[in-house]
Short mmCIF file of C-alpha atoms in Angstrom, two decimals:
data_model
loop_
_atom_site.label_atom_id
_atom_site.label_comp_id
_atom_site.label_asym_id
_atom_site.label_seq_id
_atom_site.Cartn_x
_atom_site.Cartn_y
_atom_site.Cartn_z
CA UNK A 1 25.27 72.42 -166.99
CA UNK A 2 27.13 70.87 -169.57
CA UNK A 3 30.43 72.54 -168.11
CA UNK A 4 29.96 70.80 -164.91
CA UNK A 5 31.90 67.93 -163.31
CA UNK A 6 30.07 64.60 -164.58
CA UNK A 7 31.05 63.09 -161.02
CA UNK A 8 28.89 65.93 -159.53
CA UNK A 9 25.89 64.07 -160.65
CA UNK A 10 23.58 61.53 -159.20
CA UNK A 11 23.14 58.36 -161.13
CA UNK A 12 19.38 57.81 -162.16
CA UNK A 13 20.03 54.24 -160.11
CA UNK A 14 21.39 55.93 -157.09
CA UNK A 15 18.61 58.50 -157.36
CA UNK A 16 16.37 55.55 -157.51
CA UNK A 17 17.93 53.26 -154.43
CA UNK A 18 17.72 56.65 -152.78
CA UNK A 19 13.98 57.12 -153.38
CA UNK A 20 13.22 53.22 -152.63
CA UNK A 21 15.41 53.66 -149.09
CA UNK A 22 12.88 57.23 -148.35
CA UNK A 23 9.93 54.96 -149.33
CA UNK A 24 9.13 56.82 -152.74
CA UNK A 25 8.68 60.34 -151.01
CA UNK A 26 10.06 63.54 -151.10
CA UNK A 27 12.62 63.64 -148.59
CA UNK A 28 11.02 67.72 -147.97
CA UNK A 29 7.78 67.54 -148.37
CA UNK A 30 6.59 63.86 -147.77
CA UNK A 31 4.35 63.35 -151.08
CA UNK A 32 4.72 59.94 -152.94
CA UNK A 33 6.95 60.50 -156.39
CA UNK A 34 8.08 57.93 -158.92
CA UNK A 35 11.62 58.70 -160.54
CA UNK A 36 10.69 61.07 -163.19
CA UNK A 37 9.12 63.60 -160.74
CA UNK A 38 12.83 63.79 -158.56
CA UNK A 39 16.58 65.16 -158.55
CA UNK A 40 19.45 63.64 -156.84
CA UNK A 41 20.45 66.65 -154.21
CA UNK A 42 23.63 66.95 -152.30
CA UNK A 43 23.10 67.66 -148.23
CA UNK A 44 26.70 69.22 -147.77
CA UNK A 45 26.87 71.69 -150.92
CA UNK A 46 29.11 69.87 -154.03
CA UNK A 47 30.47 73.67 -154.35
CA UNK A 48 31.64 73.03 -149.93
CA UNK A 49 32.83 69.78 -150.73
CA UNK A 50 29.91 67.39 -150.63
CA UNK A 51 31.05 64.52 -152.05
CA UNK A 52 28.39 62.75 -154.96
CA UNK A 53 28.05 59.67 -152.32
CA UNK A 54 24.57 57.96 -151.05
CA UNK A 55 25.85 59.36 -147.60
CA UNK A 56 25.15 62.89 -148.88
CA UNK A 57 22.02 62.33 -151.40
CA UNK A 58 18.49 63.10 -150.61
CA UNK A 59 15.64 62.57 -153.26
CA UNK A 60 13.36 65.30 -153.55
CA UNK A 61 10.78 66.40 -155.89
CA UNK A 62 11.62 69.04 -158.80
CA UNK A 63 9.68 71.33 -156.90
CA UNK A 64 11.34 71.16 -153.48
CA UNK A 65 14.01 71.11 -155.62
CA UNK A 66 14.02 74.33 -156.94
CA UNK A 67 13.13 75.63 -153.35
CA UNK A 68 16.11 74.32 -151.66
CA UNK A 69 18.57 76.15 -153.92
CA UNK A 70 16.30 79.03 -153.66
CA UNK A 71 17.49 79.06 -149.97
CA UNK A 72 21.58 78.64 -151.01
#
Protein backbone atom coordinates (compact mmCIF):
# COMPACT_ATOMS: atom_id res chain seq x y z
CA UNK A 1 0.00 0.00 0.00
CA UNK A 2 2.45 2.47 0.60
CA UNK A 3 3.97 1.75 -3.01
CA UNK A 4 0.79 2.69 -4.59
CA UNK A 5 -0.16 5.73 -6.70
CA UNK A 6 -1.49 8.44 -4.07
CA UNK A 7 -3.97 9.58 -6.97
CA UNK A 8 -5.39 5.98 -6.79
CA UNK A 9 -7.03 6.92 -3.60
CA UNK A 10 -10.33 8.30 -2.56
CA UNK A 11 -10.29 11.42 -0.52
CA UNK A 12 -12.01 10.87 2.98
CA UNK A 13 -14.30 14.07 1.61
CA UNK A 14 -15.07 12.45 -1.64
CA UNK A 15 -15.69 9.19 0.21
CA UNK A 16 -17.94 11.23 2.34
CA UNK A 17 -19.99 13.36 -0.56
CA UNK A 18 -20.16 9.87 -1.98
CA UNK A 19 -21.83 8.31 1.08
CA UNK A 20 -24.16 11.57 1.65
CA UNK A 21 -25.23 11.28 -2.38
CA UNK A 22 -26.08 7.02 -1.52
CA UNK A 23 -27.93 8.33 1.59
CA UNK A 24 -25.32 6.90 4.21
CA UNK A 25 -25.65 3.19 2.91
CA UNK A 26 -23.67 0.68 1.53
CA UNK A 27 -23.89 1.00 -2.03
CA UNK A 28 -23.91 -3.42 -1.83
CA UNK A 29 -25.65 -4.24 0.81
CA UNK A 30 -28.05 -1.30 1.77
CA UNK A 31 -27.19 -1.01 5.69
CA UNK A 32 -26.79 2.60 7.13
CA UNK A 33 -22.77 3.38 7.77
CA UNK A 34 -21.14 6.55 9.00
CA UNK A 35 -17.57 7.26 7.41
CA UNK A 36 -15.41 5.19 9.56
CA UNK A 37 -17.27 1.92 8.71
CA UNK A 38 -16.53 2.58 4.51
CA UNK A 39 -13.80 2.52 1.60
CA UNK A 40 -13.81 4.59 -1.43
CA UNK A 41 -14.08 1.69 -4.34
CA UNK A 42 -13.43 2.12 -7.98
CA UNK A 43 -16.44 0.61 -10.42
CA UNK A 44 -14.06 0.25 -13.56
CA UNK A 45 -10.85 -1.46 -11.89
CA UNK A 46 -7.87 1.47 -11.19
CA UNK A 47 -5.53 -1.57 -12.46
CA UNK A 48 -8.22 -1.32 -16.21
CA UNK A 49 -8.03 2.22 -16.10
CA UNK A 50 -10.68 3.48 -13.72
CA UNK A 51 -9.94 6.75 -13.21
CA UNK A 52 -10.06 8.02 -9.08
CA UNK A 53 -13.21 10.34 -10.20
CA UNK A 54 -16.81 10.59 -8.29
CA UNK A 55 -18.05 9.13 -11.73
CA UNK A 56 -16.35 5.83 -10.84
CA UNK A 57 -16.62 5.74 -6.79
CA UNK A 58 -19.06 3.75 -4.86
CA UNK A 59 -19.06 3.76 -0.94
CA UNK A 60 -19.30 0.52 0.56
CA UNK A 61 -18.81 -0.95 3.86
CA UNK A 62 -15.31 -2.66 4.85
CA UNK A 63 -17.07 -5.73 4.68
CA UNK A 64 -18.58 -5.61 1.19
CA UNK A 65 -15.45 -4.34 0.69
CA UNK A 66 -13.39 -7.11 1.15
CA UNK A 67 -16.08 -9.20 -0.80
CA UNK A 68 -15.93 -7.29 -3.93
CA UNK A 69 -12.19 -7.83 -4.44
CA UNK A 70 -12.78 -11.28 -3.35
CA UNK A 71 -14.71 -11.54 -6.70
CA UNK A 72 -11.62 -9.65 -8.93
Amino acid sequence: PSERDPTRLFSKGEIGEGLAQQGGKCVQCGQAKDLSEVRGHHVKRHADGGQTTSENLAVVCKTCHKELHKAE
